[in-house]
């Protein structure tokens, strides 16, 4: 996992997001072991407590689980759970505001779909 941190969020939160991204992308699969807290700390040159805080957020969400004496692993159903959470977040952060704005400027559903289709075609 290649990491570079920005100043936008605390490092532990960025670590959490990056591990989650690896799970969503399929780079980390269910049952895969992740690096230990100490390995993350050494590799990323961060405090082990910071690494532990980021990893423990994912344990609390049941995305990762600990096998005592062995390490941390990606939980069964982790990818599906993360995708479901992101889809809900996408709806709340983008779809609802888009529909609210579309209503205010009299854009029909067909026009919105056409705008999306045109943009997708342009990006291919």
PDB file of C-alpha atoms in Angstrom:
ATOM      1  CA  UNK A   1       0.000   0.000   0.000  1.00  0.00           C
ATOM      2  CA  UNK A   2       1.485   3.310  -1.068  1.00  0.00           C
ATOM      3  CA  UNK A   3       0.478   6.194   1.185  1.00  0.00           C
ATOM      4  CA  UNK A   4       1.031   9.908   1.214  1.00  0.00           C
ATOM      5  CA  UNK A   5      -0.781  12.007   3.763  1.00  0.00           C
ATOM      6  CA  UNK A   6      -2.405  15.399   3.313  1.00  0.00           C
ATOM      7  CA  UNK A   7      -3.217  18.009   5.935  1.00  0.00           C
ATOM      8  CA  UNK A   8      -6.974  17.817   5.324  1.00  0.00           C
ATOM      9  CA  UNK A   9      -7.789  15.155   7.919  1.00  0.00           C
ATOM     10  CA  UNK A  10      -6.053  13.580  10.907  1.00  0.00           C
ATOM     11  CA  UNK A  11      -3.549  10.898   9.870  1.00  0.00           C
ATOM     12  CA  UNK A  12      -5.455   8.117  11.650  1.00  0.00           C
ATOM     13  CA  UNK A  13      -8.593   8.997   9.652  1.00  0.00           C
ATOM     14  CA  UNK A  14      -6.605   9.060   6.390  1.00  0.00           C
ATOM     15  CA  UNK A  15      -5.216   5.617   7.210  1.00  0.00           C
ATOM     16  CA  UNK A  16      -8.746   4.336   7.836  1.00  0.00           C
ATOM     17  CA  UNK A  17      -9.958   5.727   4.503  1.00  0.00           C
ATOM     18  CA  UNK A  18      -6.998   4.310   2.626  1.00  0.00           C
ATOM     19  CA  UNK A  19      -7.470   0.807   4.045  1.00  0.00           C
ATOM     20  CA  UNK A  20     -11.190   1.021   3.235  1.00  0.00           C
ATOM     21  CA  UNK A  21     -10.327   2.122  -0.316  1.00  0.00           C
ATOM     22  CA  UNK A  22      -8.065  -0.912  -0.696  1.00  0.00           C
ATOM     23  CA  UNK A  23     -10.965  -3.147   0.375  1.00  0.00           C
ATOM     24  CA  UNK A  24     -13.473  -1.457  -1.940  1.00  0.00           C
ATOM     25  CA  UNK A  25     -11.075  -1.634  -4.902  1.00  0.00           C
ATOM     26  CA  UNK A  26     -10.462  -5.329  -4.293  1.00  0.00           C
ATOM     27  CA  UNK A  27      -6.750  -4.892  -3.540  1.00  0.00           C
ATOM     28  CA  UNK A  28      -7.562  -6.278  -0.082  1.00  0.00           C
ATOM     29  CA  UNK A  29     -10.013  -9.152  -0.082  1.00  0.00           C
ATOM     30  CA  UNK A  30     -12.059 -10.757   2.663  1.00  0.00           C
ATOM     31  CA  UNK A  31      -9.756 -12.848   4.828  1.00  0.00           C
ATOM     32  CA  UNK A  32      -6.605 -10.978   3.778  1.00  0.00           C
ATOM     33  CA  UNK A  33      -4.256  -9.981   6.559  1.00  0.00           C
ATOM     34  CA  UNK A  34      -3.351  -6.316   6.814  1.00  0.00           C
ATOM     35  CA  UNK A  35      -0.013  -5.038   8.114  1.00  0.00           C
ATOM     36  CA  UNK A  36       0.307  -4.794  11.870  1.00  0.00           C
ATOM     37  CA  UNK A  37       0.134  -1.499  13.735  1.00  0.00           C
ATOM     38  CA  UNK A  38       3.909  -1.545  14.100  1.00  0.00           C
ATOM     39  CA  UNK A  39       4.404  -2.364  10.417  1.00  0.00           C
ATOM     40  CA  UNK A  40       2.158   0.544   9.415  1.00  0.00           C
ATOM     41  CA  UNK A  41       3.987   2.830  11.834  1.00  0.00           C
ATOM     42  CA  UNK A  42       7.389   1.879  10.468  1.00  0.00           C
ATOM     43  CA  UNK A  43       6.340   1.873   6.807  1.00  0.00           C
ATOM     44  CA  UNK A  44       4.474   5.182   7.016  1.00  0.00           C
ATOM     45  CA  UNK A  45       6.733   6.800   9.601  1.00  0.00           C
ATOM     46  CA  UNK A  46       3.876   7.504  11.979  1.00  0.00           C
ATOM     47  CA  UNK A  47       3.318   6.871  15.670  1.00  0.00           C
ATOM     48  CA  UNK A  48       2.096   3.304  16.393  1.00  0.00           C
ATOM     49  CA  UNK A  49      -0.761   4.788  18.464  1.00  0.00           C
ATOM     50  CA  UNK A  50      -1.892   6.734  15.391  1.00  0.00           C
ATOM     51  CA  UNK A  51      -1.857   3.582  13.277  1.00  0.00           C
ATOM     52  CA  UNK A  52      -3.743   1.687  15.996  1.00  0.00           C
ATOM     53  CA  UNK A  53      -6.389   4.407  16.207  1.00  0.00           C
ATOM     54  CA  UNK A  54      -7.020   4.192  12.442  1.00  0.00           C
ATOM     55  CA  UNK A  55      -7.153   0.406  12.421  1.00  0.00           C
ATOM     56  CA  UNK A  56      -9.400   0.282  15.491  1.00  0.00           C
ATOM     57  CA  UNK A  57     -11.983   2.465  13.747  1.00  0.00           C
ATOM     58  CA  UNK A  58     -12.318  -0.277  11.137  1.00  0.00           C
ATOM     59  CA  UNK A  59     -12.468  -2.948  13.852  1.00  0.00           C
ATOM     60  CA  UNK A  60     -15.281  -0.989  15.559  1.00  0.00           C
ATOM     61  CA  UNK A  61     -17.139  -0.922  12.211  1.00  0.00           C
ATOM     62  CA  UNK A  62     -16.575  -4.690  11.850  1.00  0.00           C
ATOM     63  CA  UNK A  63     -14.597  -4.144   8.632  1.00  0.00           C
ATOM     64  CA  UNK A  64     -11.498  -5.694  10.209  1.00  0.00           C
ATOM     65  CA  UNK A  65     -11.214  -8.324  12.912  1.00  0.00           C
ATOM     66  CA  UNK A  66      -8.369  -9.503  15.107  1.00  0.00           C
ATOM     67  CA  UNK A  67      -7.075 -13.030  15.393  1.00  0.00           C
ATOM     68  CA  UNK A  68      -5.328 -13.069  18.726  1.00  0.00           C
ATOM     69  CA  UNK A  69      -1.608 -13.525  18.337  1.00  0.00           C
ATOM     70  CA  UNK A  70      -1.799 -13.533  14.539  1.00  0.00           C
ATOM     71  CA  UNK A  71      -2.982 -10.097  13.392  1.00  0.00           C
ATOM     72  CA  UNK A  72      -5.767  -8.123  11.752  1.00  0.00           C
ATOM     73  CA  UNK A  73      -7.812  -9.434   8.843  1.00  0.00           C
ATOM     74  CA  UNK A  74     -10.490  -8.145   6.467  1.00  0.00           C
ATOM     75  CA  UNK A  75     -13.882  -9.319   7.703  1.00  0.00           C
ATOM     76  CA  UNK A  76     -16.388 -11.276   5.659  1.00  0.00           C
ATOM     77  CA  UNK A  77     -18.819  -8.874   4.013  1.00  0.00           C
ATOM     78  CA  UNK A  78     -16.500  -5.882   4.551  1.00  0.00           C
ATOM     79  CA  UNK A  79     -16.486  -4.790   0.907  1.00  0.00           C
ATOM     80  CA  UNK A  80     -20.272  -4.999   0.574  1.00  0.00           C
ATOM     81  CA  UNK A  81     -20.727  -3.062   3.817  1.00  0.00           C
ATOM     82  CA  UNK A  82     -18.315  -0.323   2.731  1.00  0.00           C
ATOM     83  CA  UNK A  83     -19.967  -0.046  -0.688  1.00  0.00           C
ATOM     84  CA  UNK A  84     -23.412   0.192   0.898  1.00  0.00           C
ATOM     85  CA  UNK A  85     -22.201   2.952   3.246  1.00  0.00           C
ATOM     86  CA  UNK A  86     -20.602   4.846   0.366  1.00  0.00           C
ATOM     87  CA  UNK A  87     -23.715   4.546  -1.782  1.00  0.00           C
ATOM     88  CA  UNK A  88     -25.787   6.047   1.027  1.00  0.00           C
ATOM     89  CA  UNK A  89     -23.210   8.803   1.492  1.00  0.00           C
ATOM     90  CA  UNK A  90     -23.233   9.443  -2.270  1.00  0.00           C
ATOM     91  CA  UNK A  91     -27.007   9.784  -2.198  1.00  0.00           C
ATOM     92  CA  UNK A  92     -26.940  12.180   0.758  1.00  0.00           C
ATOM     93  CA  UNK A  93     -24.022  14.285  -0.489  1.00  0.00           C
ATOM     94  CA  UNK A  94     -24.703  14.374  -4.238  1.00  0.00           C
ATOM     95  CA  UNK A  95     -28.047  12.999  -5.397  1.00  0.00           C
ATOM     96  CA  UNK A  96     -30.299  14.834  -2.949  1.00  0.00           C
ATOM     97  CA  UNK A  97     -28.568  18.204  -3.481  1.00  0.00           C
ATOM     98  CA  UNK A  98     -28.575  17.594  -7.261  1.00  0.00           C
ATOM     99  CA  UNK A  99     -32.312  16.929  -7.260  1.00  0.00           C
ATOM    100  CA  UNK A 100     -32.965  19.943  -5.039  1.00  0.00           C
ATOM    101  CA  UNK A 101     -30.996  22.189  -7.409  1.00  0.00           C
ATOM    102  CA  UNK A 102     -32.599  20.613 -10.485  1.00  0.00           C
ATOM    103  CA  UNK A 103     -36.038  21.375  -9.060  1.00  0.00           C
ATOM    104  CA  UNK A 104     -35.070  24.997  -8.451  1.00  0.00           C
ATOM    105  CA  UNK A 105     -33.825  25.492 -12.004  1.00  0.00           C
ATOM    106  CA  UNK A 106     -36.598  23.464 -13.671  1.00  0.00           C
ATOM    107  CA  UNK A 107     -34.480  20.586 -14.974  1.00  0.00           C
ATOM    108  CA  UNK A 108     -36.558  17.524 -15.814  1.00  0.00           C
ATOM    109  CA  UNK A 109     -35.492  13.991 -14.932  1.00  0.00           C
ATOM    110  CA  UNK A 110     -34.905  13.340 -18.642  1.00  0.00           C
ATOM    111  CA  UNK A 111     -32.657  16.390 -18.913  1.00  0.00           C
ATOM    112  CA  UNK A 112     -30.661  15.306 -15.857  1.00  0.00           C
ATOM    113  CA  UNK A 113     -30.232  11.809 -17.330  1.00  0.00           C
ATOM    114  CA  UNK A 114     -29.165  13.298 -20.665  1.00  0.00           C
ATOM    115  CA  UNK A 115     -26.574  15.496 -18.940  1.00  0.00           C
ATOM    116  CA  UNK A 116     -25.190  12.468 -17.096  1.00  0.00           C
ATOM    117  CA  UNK A 117     -25.137  10.302 -20.231  1.00  0.00           C
ATOM    118  CA  UNK A 118     -23.382  13.057 -22.215  1.00  0.00           C
ATOM    119  CA  UNK A 119     -20.763  13.482 -19.500  1.00  0.00           C
ATOM    120  CA  UNK A 120     -20.154   9.727 -19.300  1.00  0.00           C
ATOM    121  CA  UNK A 121     -19.752   9.550 -23.089  1.00  0.00           C
ATOM    122  CA  UNK A 122     -17.325  12.457 -23.029  1.00  0.00           C
ATOM    123  CA  UNK A 123     -15.157  10.685 -20.416  1.00  0.00           C
ATOM    124  CA  UNK A 124     -14.798   7.425 -22.377  1.00  0.00           C
TER     125      UNK A 124
END
